XYZ file of C-alpha atoms in Angstrom:
168
model
C -6.249 -20.696 -10.563
C -5.207 -22.770 -7.489
C -1.494 -20.830 -7.643
C -3.483 -17.371 -7.726
C -5.735 -18.601 -4.669
C -2.672 -19.641 -2.337
C -0.985 -16.797 -3.254
C -3.641 -14.884 -1.333
C -3.230 -17.320 1.786
C 0.164 -16.986 2.617
C 1.432 -13.417 3.639
C -1.154 -12.661 5.906
C -2.850 -9.359 6.952
C -1.127 -7.330 4.413
C -2.662 -3.662 4.807
C -5.175 -2.438 7.131
C -5.101 1.534 7.513
C -5.293 3.200 11.535
C -6.043 6.730 10.707
C -8.905 9.410 10.957
C -12.171 7.330 9.937
C -11.830 5.694 6.630
C -14.456 5.126 4.301
C -14.707 4.116 0.686
C -15.972 5.972 -2.471
C -19.357 4.320 -3.707
C -18.979 1.377 -6.054
C -18.221 2.027 -9.700
C -15.858 4.627 -8.777
C -11.790 4.625 -8.786
C -10.696 3.078 -5.406
C -10.228 5.849 -2.955
C -9.860 5.652 0.408
C -11.647 9.029 2.202
C -9.950 9.862 5.407
C -12.794 11.667 7.508
C -12.614 13.108 11.155
C -13.767 10.091 13.129
C -10.618 7.846 14.234
C -10.894 4.111 13.699
C -9.354 1.296 12.217
C -10.248 -0.363 9.048
C -9.022 -2.684 6.546
C -8.540 -1.015 2.859
C -7.602 -4.319 0.960
C -10.958 -3.839 -1.583
C -9.446 0.228 -2.004
C -6.158 -1.389 -3.039
C -4.636 -2.554 -6.481
C -2.342 -4.666 -7.215
C 0.311 -5.404 -10.041
C 2.363 -8.799 -9.925
C 6.391 -8.346 -11.218
C 7.261 -11.939 -11.804
C 10.536 -11.022 -12.173
C 11.070 -8.452 -10.277
C 12.694 -5.873 -12.488
C 10.336 -3.195 -12.649
C 11.520 0.406 -11.608
C 8.921 2.537 -9.825
C 9.354 4.947 -12.960
C 8.234 2.467 -14.900
C 5.562 1.453 -12.830
C 4.305 4.936 -12.537
C 4.295 5.313 -16.760
C 1.574 4.388 -18.941
C 2.324 1.125 -19.905
C 1.942 -0.425 -16.245
C -0.847 2.054 -14.632
C -3.297 -0.109 -16.688
C -2.166 -3.336 -15.446
C -3.158 -2.890 -11.696
C -5.821 -5.108 -10.527
C -8.643 -4.394 -7.942
C -7.868 -6.357 -4.852
C -11.284 -8.731 -4.123
C -10.747 -8.843 -0.671
C -10.268 -6.762 2.971
C -7.439 -8.407 3.398
C -4.638 -9.005 0.850
C -2.895 -12.332 1.087
C -0.577 -12.597 -2.070
C 1.239 -15.735 -0.627
C 4.353 -17.177 -0.743
C 5.846 -15.769 -3.763
C 9.085 -14.742 -5.452
C 7.257 -12.045 -7.485
C 7.510 -8.574 -6.120
C 4.081 -7.299 -5.616
C 3.156 -3.484 -6.372
C 0.270 -2.198 -4.443
C -1.326 1.343 -5.275
C -3.962 3.124 -2.954
C -5.207 6.707 -3.430
C -6.402 8.491 -0.005
C -8.286 11.666 -0.158
C -8.492 14.098 2.936
C -11.990 16.305 2.155
C -11.079 18.428 5.500
C -9.458 21.535 5.040
C -6.793 20.518 7.577
C -3.375 17.902 7.274
C -4.271 14.762 8.539
C -1.957 12.463 9.691
C -2.559 8.325 9.223
C -0.557 5.222 9.924
C -0.218 2.484 6.724
C 0.095 -0.707 8.951
C 1.119 -3.887 7.529
C 0.711 -6.512 9.799
C 2.614 -9.172 8.602
C 5.967 -9.352 10.453
C 7.660 -11.299 8.226
C 7.693 -9.449 4.937
C 11.077 -9.318 3.411
C 11.444 -6.085 1.398
C 8.920 -3.205 1.764
C 9.153 0.057 -0.004
C 7.024 2.501 0.612
C 6.962 5.400 -2.502
C 4.910 8.761 -0.856
C 4.146 11.554 -3.393
C 5.592 14.798 -2.197
C 5.068 18.440 -3.517
C 6.571 19.272 -7.080
C 5.818 15.681 -8.796
C 8.734 14.199 -6.096
C 8.440 11.077 -4.363
C 10.193 10.007 -0.987
C 10.845 6.525 -0.557
C 11.008 4.937 2.642
C 12.475 0.934 3.754
C 11.299 -1.639 5.883
C 11.585 -5.539 6.319
C 13.390 -8.025 7.619
C 15.896 -7.716 4.666
C 16.426 -4.225 5.292
C 18.612 -2.410 7.669
C 15.083 -0.708 9.173
C 13.269 -3.526 10.270
C 10.385 -1.854 12.137
C 9.676 1.153 9.545
C 8.739 4.182 11.272
C 7.421 2.902 14.621
C 8.706 0.018 17.012
C 5.777 -2.257 16.488
C 5.961 -5.905 15.768
C 4.329 -4.957 12.163
C 5.330 -2.267 9.823
C 3.961 1.197 10.567
C 4.678 4.189 7.906
C 3.457 7.540 9.228
C 1.492 9.431 6.412
C 0.831 13.113 6.239
C -2.311 13.777 4.032
C -2.576 17.570 2.624
C -5.766 19.456 3.268
C -8.631 19.123 0.404
C -6.244 16.433 -1.680
C -5.851 13.001 -2.979
C -3.223 11.341 -2.804
C -1.906 7.890 -4.253
C 0.511 5.684 -2.281
C 2.668 2.928 -4.109
C 4.300 0.041 -2.142
C 6.405 -2.630 -3.622
C 6.785 -5.737 -1.028
C 8.844 -8.749 -2.055
């Protein structure tokens, strides 16, 4: 249990979402972040689910499969802190745009010392776009030149999209 607590404390502020107004769906529902009209910054840790990959061997295809989808655990905190770990961590977050127009938002990972970040973004036709960032990748600054890692996301109108992150 102590190892688990330490893991939550060390990485730092992992996920914050800067977007057009975020609000959570009522308790008891699947964790979904609802992207509304008003602009504001909000921690989304409690709407994120995570999966530890201690051997760092799981592929994205495996994580998408039924054997691993049920193994994701809900986050108990507003800010995720997974700690110093040799594990790879998978994160899953569902974003819902209730409006009839697309929304651009920014997924901000505020710990500038993350080694390897892979974002998997859904595309039409059951395809995925992968983007990388981190101190151990050629593109250290992700999509924008800031001291943390920011990924621009395009959320289609009237849809819920599920995004995955893999962090080592």
